[in-house]
Amino acid sequence: MSRAEKLYHHVVVWLLFAVLALPLIATLLYALSSQWSATILPQGYTLKWFIELWSDGRFLAALGHSLLICLGALVFSLVLVLPAMFVIAYYYPRLDQVMNVLILMPFAIPPVVSSVGLLQLYSSSPLMLTGTPWILIGCYFTIALPFIYRAIANNMQAINLKELMDAAHLLGASTWQAALFVVLPNLRKGVFIAVLLSFSFLIGEFVFANLLVGNRYETLQVYLYNMRNGSGHFTSALVISYFFVVLLVTLLANTLNRERG
């Protein structure tokens, strides 16, 4: 690649980054501004809105609720999906075609439609889950399933599961020993990608959280919706804080992944 081509590629990348980052930078400036109405740049800067936001116990509770629900849904998904995927890939590979159809169903049914059915099913005994975090964990499982299944399935195909298991059996390992100590470590990158994709999608989910739980277990997106009529500076600080929480979780996960690698 010539020097001119490298320079061109760098310019394109930086221009794309600038276009994507511009709305975020504008939101950050508005969150830091004391007043910004009739001028190109803010007339003053202040941390008042961030201090007010992070001093709000309701915001901290909503953030904690969102993180707990996302973590619970991801753990629940991995505990159920990983063993099932191993069984399908190793013993019943033809079922992969059925699973490819099933994982599309959450996208085929709009959340508003499925929420109506869930409200009718779980608003009375014996399973009164409406208004509790448990119903959100179940809903978030269905949202995360396509991302988790597809990412891990691609990883399983890349490691050649059959040959890996046969080699482990030749060395004296049982099927479950081979699955836990040979296959699972080789799926680390696929699991990592699946978790990050699912987390970034789940923490921004609003429809299920608002319709099924609402203010009874307020999540971050419901809190943002409830604050929509307040100060624009405060809302901008909330959006920027939400972005940095996701960024911090991503960087932390990347760091842990490198250390284990």
Short mmCIF file of C-alpha atoms in Angstrom, two decimals:
data_model
loop_
_atom_site.label_atom_id
_atom_site.label_comp_id
_atom_site.label_asym_id
_atom_site.label_seq_id
_atom_site.Cartn_x
_atom_site.Cartn_y
_atom_site.Cartn_z
CA MET A 1 0.00 0.00 0.00
CA SER A 2 1.43 3.35 -1.03
CA ARG A 3 1.89 6.28 1.31
CA ALA A 4 -0.89 8.23 -0.43
CA GLU A 5 -3.32 5.33 0.04
CA LYS A 6 -2.44 5.07 3.74
CA LEU A 7 -2.96 8.79 4.17
CA TYR A 8 -6.31 8.57 2.37
CA HIS A 9 -7.46 5.71 4.62
CA HIS A 10 -6.43 7.64 7.75
CA VAL A 11 -8.33 10.72 6.58
CA VAL A 12 -11.46 8.67 5.86
CA VAL A 13 -11.30 6.98 9.27
CA TRP A 14 -10.87 10.27 11.13
CA LEU A 15 -13.66 11.93 9.14
CA LEU A 16 -15.99 9.04 9.95
CA PHE A 17 -15.01 9.24 13.62
CA ALA A 18 -15.65 13.00 13.63
CA VAL A 19 -19.10 12.56 12.07
CA LEU A 20 -20.05 9.88 14.60
CA ALA A 21 -18.63 11.78 17.57
CA LEU A 22 -20.11 15.19 16.69
CA PRO A 23 -23.58 14.60 18.27
CA LEU A 24 -21.92 13.24 21.40
CA ILE A 25 -19.57 16.21 21.65
CA ALA A 26 -22.48 18.63 21.20
CA THR A 27 -24.43 16.85 23.94
CA LEU A 28 -21.41 16.98 26.25
CA LEU A 29 -20.97 20.72 25.63
CA TYR A 30 -24.65 21.31 26.39
CA ALA A 31 -24.37 19.28 29.58
CA LEU A 32 -21.36 21.37 30.67
CA SER A 33 -22.86 24.73 29.69
CA SER A 34 -24.45 27.09 32.18
CA GLN A 35 -26.32 28.86 29.38
CA TRP A 36 -26.39 28.25 25.64
CA SER A 37 -29.09 29.84 23.54
CA ALA A 38 -28.14 32.67 21.17
CA THR A 39 -24.43 32.01 20.62
CA ILE A 40 -22.41 29.45 18.68
CA LEU A 41 -20.52 28.31 21.77
CA PRO A 42 -21.78 28.11 25.38
CA GLN A 43 -21.72 31.35 27.35
CA GLY A 44 -20.31 29.58 30.41
CA TYR A 45 -19.31 26.16 31.70
CA THR A 46 -20.31 24.36 34.87
CA LEU A 47 -20.38 20.91 36.45
CA LYS A 48 -23.65 21.72 38.20
CA TRP A 49 -25.77 19.33 36.12
CA PHE A 50 -23.44 16.37 36.56
CA ILE A 51 -23.20 17.00 40.31
CA GLU A 52 -26.98 17.27 40.54
CA LEU A 53 -27.42 14.05 38.55
CA TRP A 54 -24.92 11.94 40.49
CA SER A 55 -26.30 13.28 43.78
CA ASP A 56 -29.77 12.06 42.87
CA GLY A 57 -30.52 8.82 44.70
CA ARG A 58 -33.24 8.00 42.21
CA PHE A 59 -30.75 8.08 39.33
CA LEU A 60 -28.28 5.87 41.22
CA ALA A 61 -31.07 3.41 42.01
CA ALA A 62 -32.17 3.33 38.37
CA LEU A 63 -28.59 2.76 37.23
CA GLY A 64 -28.20 -0.07 39.74
CA HIS A 65 -31.49 -1.62 38.61
CA SER A 66 -30.41 -1.56 34.96
CA LEU A 67 -27.02 -3.10 35.69
CA LEU A 68 -28.52 -5.83 37.89
CA ILE A 69 -31.19 -6.77 35.35
CA CYS A 70 -28.70 -6.82 32.45
CA LEU A 71 -26.23 -8.90 34.45
CA GLY A 72 -28.96 -11.29 35.59
CA ALA A 73 -30.29 -11.73 32.06
CA LEU A 74 -26.82 -12.35 30.64
CA VAL A 75 -25.89 -14.90 33.32
CA PHE A 76 -29.26 -16.63 32.86
CA SER A 77 -28.77 -16.66 29.08
CA LEU A 78 -25.25 -18.08 29.21
CA VAL A 79 -26.16 -20.77 31.76
CA LEU A 80 -29.01 -21.97 29.54
CA VAL A 81 -27.63 -21.34 26.07
CA LEU A 82 -24.04 -22.62 26.34
CA PRO A 83 -24.91 -26.23 27.33
CA ALA A 84 -27.77 -26.32 24.81
CA MET A 85 -25.49 -25.06 22.03
CA PHE A 86 -22.84 -27.65 22.85
CA VAL A 87 -25.42 -30.46 22.71
CA ILE A 88 -26.82 -29.17 19.41
CA ALA A 89 -23.41 -28.63 17.78
CA TYR A 90 -21.94 -31.96 18.92
CA TYR A 91 -24.87 -34.37 18.96
CA TYR A 92 -27.64 -32.84 16.81
CA PRO A 93 -26.08 -30.45 14.25
CA ARG A 94 -29.22 -30.54 12.11
CA LEU A 95 -31.12 -28.68 14.84
CA ASP A 96 -29.00 -25.62 14.08
CA GLN A 97 -31.35 -24.79 11.21
CA VAL A 98 -34.32 -24.88 13.60
CA MET A 99 -32.50 -22.63 16.06
CA ASN A 100 -31.71 -20.14 13.30
CA VAL A 101 -35.45 -19.75 12.78
CA LEU A 102 -36.27 -19.57 16.50
CA ILE A 103 -33.73 -16.84 17.25
CA LEU A 104 -35.41 -14.61 14.65
CA MET A 105 -38.75 -14.69 16.50
CA PRO A 106 -37.88 -11.88 18.98
CA PHE A 107 -37.32 -9.61 15.98
CA ALA A 108 -40.50 -10.76 14.23
CA ILE A 109 -42.80 -9.84 17.15
CA PRO A 110 -42.70 -6.14 18.14
CA PRO A 111 -42.09 -5.54 21.89
CA VAL A 112 -45.33 -3.56 22.18
CA VAL A 113 -47.34 -6.55 20.92
CA SER A 114 -45.57 -9.12 23.12
CA SER A 115 -45.87 -6.81 26.15
CA VAL A 116 -49.67 -6.89 25.89
CA GLY A 117 -49.65 -10.69 25.98
CA LEU A 118 -47.17 -10.77 28.86
CA LEU A 119 -49.30 -8.33 30.86
CA GLN A 120 -52.29 -10.63 30.53
CA LEU A 121 -50.30 -13.76 31.39
CA TYR A 122 -48.35 -12.49 34.38
CA SER A 123 -50.64 -9.92 36.02
CA SER A 124 -52.60 -12.48 38.04
CA SER A 125 -51.91 -15.60 40.07
CA PRO A 126 -50.23 -18.03 40.11
CA LEU A 127 -47.36 -16.10 38.45
CA MET A 128 -47.70 -12.41 39.28
CA LEU A 129 -44.46 -11.14 37.77
CA THR A 130 -45.62 -7.81 36.34
CA GLY A 131 -43.90 -4.95 38.11
CA THR A 132 -40.96 -7.10 39.25
CA PRO A 133 -37.45 -7.40 37.80
CA TRP A 134 -38.00 -11.12 37.14
CA ILE A 135 -40.24 -10.49 34.15
CA LEU A 136 -37.64 -8.15 32.68
CA ILE A 137 -34.91 -10.78 33.08
CA GLY A 138 -37.09 -13.20 31.12
CA CYS A 139 -37.80 -10.64 28.40
CA TYR A 140 -34.17 -9.60 28.18
CA PHE A 141 -33.23 -13.26 27.77
CA THR A 142 -35.27 -13.39 24.55
CA ILE A 143 -33.60 -10.17 23.35
CA ALA A 144 -30.08 -11.39 24.11
CA LEU A 145 -30.62 -14.90 22.71
CA PRO A 146 -30.05 -14.07 19.01
CA PHE A 147 -26.80 -12.18 19.73
CA ILE A 148 -25.47 -14.86 22.09
CA TYR A 149 -26.44 -17.81 19.92
CA ARG A 150 -25.10 -16.39 16.66
CA ALA A 151 -21.77 -15.18 18.10
CA ILE A 152 -21.05 -18.44 19.94
CA ALA A 153 -22.25 -20.61 17.02
CA ASN A 154 -19.78 -18.85 14.70
CA ASN A 155 -17.02 -19.42 17.27
CA MET A 156 -17.90 -23.12 17.55
CA GLN A 157 -17.65 -23.50 13.78
CA ALA A 158 -14.26 -21.78 13.80
CA ILE A 159 -12.70 -24.10 16.42
CA ASN A 160 -13.88 -27.31 14.65
CA LEU A 161 -15.73 -28.75 17.62
CA LYS A 162 -15.84 -32.38 16.42
CA GLU A 163 -12.06 -32.69 15.96
CA LEU A 164 -11.37 -30.91 19.25
CA MET A 165 -13.65 -33.28 21.15
CA ASP A 166 -12.18 -36.35 19.44
CA ALA A 167 -8.65 -35.23 20.38
CA ALA A 168 -9.72 -34.72 24.01
CA HIS A 169 -11.33 -38.19 24.08
CA LEU A 170 -8.13 -39.76 22.74
CA LEU A 171 -6.25 -38.17 25.65
CA GLY A 172 -8.64 -39.77 28.14
CA ALA A 173 -11.06 -36.91 28.89
CA SER A 174 -14.76 -37.56 29.27
CA THR A 175 -17.26 -35.61 27.18
CA TRP A 176 -18.08 -33.12 29.94
CA GLN A 177 -14.44 -32.73 30.95
CA ALA A 178 -13.59 -31.94 27.35
CA ALA A 179 -16.50 -29.49 27.13
CA LEU A 180 -15.50 -27.64 30.32
CA PHE A 181 -11.69 -27.64 30.07
CA VAL A 182 -11.07 -27.74 26.32
CA VAL A 183 -14.06 -26.35 24.41
CA LEU A 184 -15.19 -23.61 26.83
CA PRO A 185 -11.79 -21.82 26.99
CA ASN A 186 -11.72 -21.77 23.18
CA LEU A 187 -15.13 -20.08 23.14
CA ARG A 188 -13.93 -17.18 25.30
CA LYS A 189 -13.80 -14.66 22.45
CA GLY A 190 -17.23 -15.62 21.13
CA VAL A 191 -18.75 -15.37 24.62
CA PHE A 192 -17.03 -12.03 25.17
CA ILE A 193 -18.41 -10.57 21.93
CA ALA A 194 -21.88 -11.97 22.66
CA VAL A 195 -21.94 -10.48 26.17
CA LEU A 196 -20.80 -7.03 25.03
CA LEU A 197 -23.31 -6.90 22.16
CA SER A 198 -26.14 -8.05 24.40
CA PHE A 199 -25.24 -5.70 27.25
CA SER A 200 -25.07 -2.62 25.04
CA PHE A 201 -28.47 -3.51 23.58
CA LEU A 202 -30.16 -4.48 26.86
CA ILE A 203 -29.14 -1.44 28.88
CA GLY A 204 -30.80 0.76 26.26
CA GLU A 205 -34.06 -1.24 26.15
CA PHE A 206 -37.11 0.87 26.99
CA VAL A 207 -40.39 -0.67 25.78
CA PHE A 208 -40.44 -3.77 27.99
CA ALA A 209 -39.11 -1.86 30.99
CA ASN A 210 -41.71 0.89 30.67
CA LEU A 211 -44.76 -1.27 29.92
CA LEU A 212 -44.09 -4.25 32.19
CA VAL A 213 -42.43 -2.59 35.19
CA GLY A 214 -42.49 1.19 34.85
CA ASN A 215 -41.79 3.16 38.02
CA ARG A 216 -42.16 0.11 40.28
CA TYR A 217 -38.61 -0.94 39.38
CA GLU A 218 -37.30 2.07 37.52
CA THR A 219 -34.50 1.40 35.07
CA LEU A 220 -32.15 3.92 33.48
CA GLN A 221 -34.19 4.33 30.31
CA VAL A 222 -37.44 4.74 32.24
CA TYR A 223 -35.73 7.34 34.43
CA LEU A 224 -34.57 9.19 31.32
CA TYR A 225 -38.14 9.11 29.99
CA ASN A 226 -39.52 10.45 33.28
CA MET A 227 -37.00 13.31 33.24
CA ARG A 228 -37.87 14.39 29.68
CA ASN A 229 -39.78 17.49 30.82
CA GLY A 230 -36.95 18.73 33.03
CA SER A 231 -33.90 20.80 32.17
CA GLY A 232 -32.26 20.04 28.84
CA HIS A 233 -28.85 20.45 30.49
CA PHE A 234 -29.77 17.82 33.09
CA THR A 235 -31.03 15.42 30.42
CA SER A 236 -27.83 15.92 28.40
CA ALA A 237 -25.76 15.13 31.49
CA LEU A 238 -27.83 11.98 31.91
CA VAL A 239 -27.23 10.89 28.30
CA ILE A 240 -23.48 11.50 28.59
CA SER A 241 -23.34 9.61 31.91
CA TYR A 242 -25.21 6.72 30.33
CA PHE A 243 -22.73 6.66 27.45
CA PHE A 244 -19.72 6.67 29.78
CA VAL A 245 -21.16 3.88 31.92
CA VAL A 246 -21.44 1.68 28.81
CA LEU A 247 -17.95 2.75 27.73
CA LEU A 248 -16.52 1.97 31.18
CA VAL A 249 -18.10 -1.49 31.24
CA THR A 250 -16.73 -2.17 27.75
CA LEU A 251 -13.20 -1.04 28.69
CA LEU A 252 -13.32 -3.10 31.89
CA ALA A 253 -14.43 -6.18 29.96
CA ASN A 254 -11.67 -5.63 27.38
CA THR A 255 -9.07 -5.33 30.15
CA LEU A 256 -10.22 -8.54 31.83
CA ASN A 257 -10.24 -10.30 28.47
CA ARG A 258 -6.63 -9.26 27.77
CA GLU A 259 -5.44 -10.34 31.22
CA ARG A 260 -6.98 -13.78 30.82
CA GLY A 261 -5.62 -14.02 27.30
#
